Short mmCIF file of C-alpha atoms in Angstrom, two decimals:
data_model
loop_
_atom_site.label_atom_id
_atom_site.label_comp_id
_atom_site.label_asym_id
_atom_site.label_seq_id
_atom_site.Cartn_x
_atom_site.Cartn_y
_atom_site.Cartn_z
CA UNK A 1 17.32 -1.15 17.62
CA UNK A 2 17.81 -0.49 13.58
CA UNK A 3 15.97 -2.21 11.33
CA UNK A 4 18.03 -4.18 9.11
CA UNK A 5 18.83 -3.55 5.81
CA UNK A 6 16.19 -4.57 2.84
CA UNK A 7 16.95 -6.40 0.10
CA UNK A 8 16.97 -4.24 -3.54
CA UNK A 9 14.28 -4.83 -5.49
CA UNK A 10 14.57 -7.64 -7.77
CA UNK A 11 11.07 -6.16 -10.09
CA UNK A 12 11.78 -3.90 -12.85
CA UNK A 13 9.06 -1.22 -12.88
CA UNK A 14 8.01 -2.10 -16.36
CA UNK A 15 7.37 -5.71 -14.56
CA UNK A 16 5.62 -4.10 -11.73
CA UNK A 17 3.41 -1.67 -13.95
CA UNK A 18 2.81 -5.26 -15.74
CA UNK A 19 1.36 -6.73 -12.86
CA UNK A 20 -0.66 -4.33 -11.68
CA UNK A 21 -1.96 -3.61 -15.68
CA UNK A 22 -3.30 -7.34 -15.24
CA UNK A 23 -4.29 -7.15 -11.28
CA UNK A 24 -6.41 -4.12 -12.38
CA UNK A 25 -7.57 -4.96 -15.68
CA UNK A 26 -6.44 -2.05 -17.08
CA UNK A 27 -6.21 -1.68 -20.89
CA UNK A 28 -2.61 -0.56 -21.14
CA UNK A 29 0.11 -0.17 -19.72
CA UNK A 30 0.14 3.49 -19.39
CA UNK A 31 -2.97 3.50 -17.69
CA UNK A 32 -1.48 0.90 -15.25
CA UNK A 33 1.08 3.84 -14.81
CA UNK A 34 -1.13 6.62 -13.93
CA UNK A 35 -2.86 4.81 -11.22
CA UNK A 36 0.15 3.29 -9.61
CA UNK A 37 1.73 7.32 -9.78
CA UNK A 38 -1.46 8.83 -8.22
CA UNK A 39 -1.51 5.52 -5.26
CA UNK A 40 2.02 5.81 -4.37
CA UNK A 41 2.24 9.39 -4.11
CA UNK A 42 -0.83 8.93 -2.37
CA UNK A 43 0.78 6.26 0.03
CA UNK A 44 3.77 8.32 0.50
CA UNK A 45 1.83 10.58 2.69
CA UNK A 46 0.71 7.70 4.86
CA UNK A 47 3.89 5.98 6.15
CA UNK A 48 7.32 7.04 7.86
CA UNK A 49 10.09 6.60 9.48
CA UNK A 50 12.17 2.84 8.54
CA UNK A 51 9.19 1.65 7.03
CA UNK A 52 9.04 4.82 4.62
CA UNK A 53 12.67 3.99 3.66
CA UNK A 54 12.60 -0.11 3.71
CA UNK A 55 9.68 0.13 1.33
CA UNK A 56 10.93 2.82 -0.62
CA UNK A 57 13.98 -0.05 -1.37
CA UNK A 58 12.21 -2.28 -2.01
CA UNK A 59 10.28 -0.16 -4.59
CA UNK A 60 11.31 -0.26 -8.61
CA UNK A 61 13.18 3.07 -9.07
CA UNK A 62 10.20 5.38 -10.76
CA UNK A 63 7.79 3.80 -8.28
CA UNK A 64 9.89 4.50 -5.41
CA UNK A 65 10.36 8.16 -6.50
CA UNK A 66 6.64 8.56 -6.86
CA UNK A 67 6.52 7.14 -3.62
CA UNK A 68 9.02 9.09 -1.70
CA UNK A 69 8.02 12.70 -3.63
CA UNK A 70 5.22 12.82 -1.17
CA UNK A 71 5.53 14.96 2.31
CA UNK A 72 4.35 12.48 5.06
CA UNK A 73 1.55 13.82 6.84
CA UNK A 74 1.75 14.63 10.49
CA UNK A 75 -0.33 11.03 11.08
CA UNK A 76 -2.09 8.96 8.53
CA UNK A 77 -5.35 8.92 7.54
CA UNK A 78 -8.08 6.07 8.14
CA UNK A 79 -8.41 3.39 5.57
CA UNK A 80 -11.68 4.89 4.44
CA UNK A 81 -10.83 8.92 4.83
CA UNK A 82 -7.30 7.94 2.52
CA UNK A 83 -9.31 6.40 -0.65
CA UNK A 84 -11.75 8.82 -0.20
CA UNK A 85 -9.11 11.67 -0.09
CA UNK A 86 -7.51 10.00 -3.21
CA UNK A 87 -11.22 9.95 -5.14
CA UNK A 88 -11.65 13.96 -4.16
CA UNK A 89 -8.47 14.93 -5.23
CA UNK A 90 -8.44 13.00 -8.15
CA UNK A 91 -12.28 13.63 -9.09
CA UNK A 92 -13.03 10.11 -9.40
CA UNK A 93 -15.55 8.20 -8.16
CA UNK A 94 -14.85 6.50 -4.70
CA UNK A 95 -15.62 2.89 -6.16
CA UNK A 96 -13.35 3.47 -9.09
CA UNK A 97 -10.27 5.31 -6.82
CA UNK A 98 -10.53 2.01 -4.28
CA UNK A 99 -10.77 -0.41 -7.29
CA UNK A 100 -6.94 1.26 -7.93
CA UNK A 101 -5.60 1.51 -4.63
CA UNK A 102 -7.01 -2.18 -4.11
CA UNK A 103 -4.84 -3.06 -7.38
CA UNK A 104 -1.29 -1.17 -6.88
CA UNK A 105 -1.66 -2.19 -2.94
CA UNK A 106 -2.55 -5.42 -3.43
CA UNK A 107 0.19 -5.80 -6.11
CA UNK A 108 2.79 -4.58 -4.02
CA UNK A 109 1.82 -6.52 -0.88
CA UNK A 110 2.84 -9.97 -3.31
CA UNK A 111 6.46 -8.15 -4.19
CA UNK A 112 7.68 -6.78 -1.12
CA UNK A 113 8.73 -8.41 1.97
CA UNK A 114 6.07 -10.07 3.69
CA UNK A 115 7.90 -8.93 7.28
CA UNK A 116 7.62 -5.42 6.03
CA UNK A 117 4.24 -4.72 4.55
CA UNK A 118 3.30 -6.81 8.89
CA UNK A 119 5.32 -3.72 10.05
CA UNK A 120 3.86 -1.23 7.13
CA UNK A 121 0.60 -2.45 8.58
CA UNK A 122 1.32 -2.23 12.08
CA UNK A 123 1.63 1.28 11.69
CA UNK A 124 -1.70 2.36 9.64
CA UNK A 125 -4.71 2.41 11.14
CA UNK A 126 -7.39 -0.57 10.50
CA UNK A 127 -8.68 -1.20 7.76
CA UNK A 128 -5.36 -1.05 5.40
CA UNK A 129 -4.67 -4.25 5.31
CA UNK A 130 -7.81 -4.73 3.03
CA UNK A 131 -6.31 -2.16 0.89
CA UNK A 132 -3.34 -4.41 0.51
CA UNK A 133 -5.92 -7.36 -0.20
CA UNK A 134 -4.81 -9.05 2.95
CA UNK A 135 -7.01 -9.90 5.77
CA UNK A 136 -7.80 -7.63 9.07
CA UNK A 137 -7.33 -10.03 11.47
CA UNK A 138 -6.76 -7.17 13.85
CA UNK A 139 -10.26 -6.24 13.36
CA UNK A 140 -11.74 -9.50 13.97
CA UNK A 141 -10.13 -9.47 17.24
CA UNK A 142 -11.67 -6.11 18.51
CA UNK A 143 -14.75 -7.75 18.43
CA UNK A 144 -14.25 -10.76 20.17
CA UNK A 145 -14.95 -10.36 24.38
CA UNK A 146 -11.84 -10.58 26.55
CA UNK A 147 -12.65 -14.14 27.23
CA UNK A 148 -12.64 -15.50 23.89
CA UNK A 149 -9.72 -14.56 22.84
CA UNK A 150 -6.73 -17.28 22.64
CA UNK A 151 -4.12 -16.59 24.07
CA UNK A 152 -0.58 -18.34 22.54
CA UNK A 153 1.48 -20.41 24.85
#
């Protein structure tokens, strides 16, 4: 079945680079800018097919271009292996690289569709939805024994 069409976005990227400036702490603006370039091309390697193209819609226009520049790869990476990816090929440190993947991710996961960044999530391995500063309630489940879990009626 199709997925339904997204709504555009209703941020401005200079309103978006805003929030993520403050979310991050960063000093300006353009600094804001350079990390949300280097996490969405970064994310644009990590998701596909309606969820690539919802998101990208739902995207200001310069973030959704650094977004969509990026060749998906042939399956994503772990949580852990795509920050750390990110620090290597940006030569940062990996506390500082997941400090700004915690800020643009967590930024966009309060702007877009809350039904999309469930299907966004759905698709990554574990451990993303930290990344998007929301909880892993996937995880939590793992560990519980076949017999705890509730089931809904």
């Amino acid at each position: 079945m199709p997925t339904p069409p997204t709504q555009a976005p209703t941020r401005s990227d200079d309103a978006l680079l805003e929030q993520i400036r403050y979310q991050g702490a960063y000093a300006t603006v353009e600094q804001a800018e350079r990390v949300t370039a280097m996490v969405l091309d970064a994310l644009g390697q990590q998701i596909v097919g309606d969820e690539r193209v919802d998101l990208a819609r739902q995207l200001p226009p310069r973030a959704a271009r650094h977004f969509t520049q990026a060749v998906p790869a042939p399956r994503p990476l772990t949580a852990h292996a795509f920050v750390k990816a990110l620090a290597e090929s940006t030569d940062a440190p990996y506390a500082t690289t997941r400090w700004h993947v915690g800020s643009v991710l967590g930024t966009l996961a309060r702007t877009i569709d809350k039904e999309l960044l469930q299907r966004i999530l759905a698709h990554l391995p574990s451990g993303y939805a930290l990344l998007f500063g929301q909880a892993d309630l996937m995880v939590a489940a793992r560990r519980l024994p076949a017999d705890q879990v509730v089931q809904a009626a």
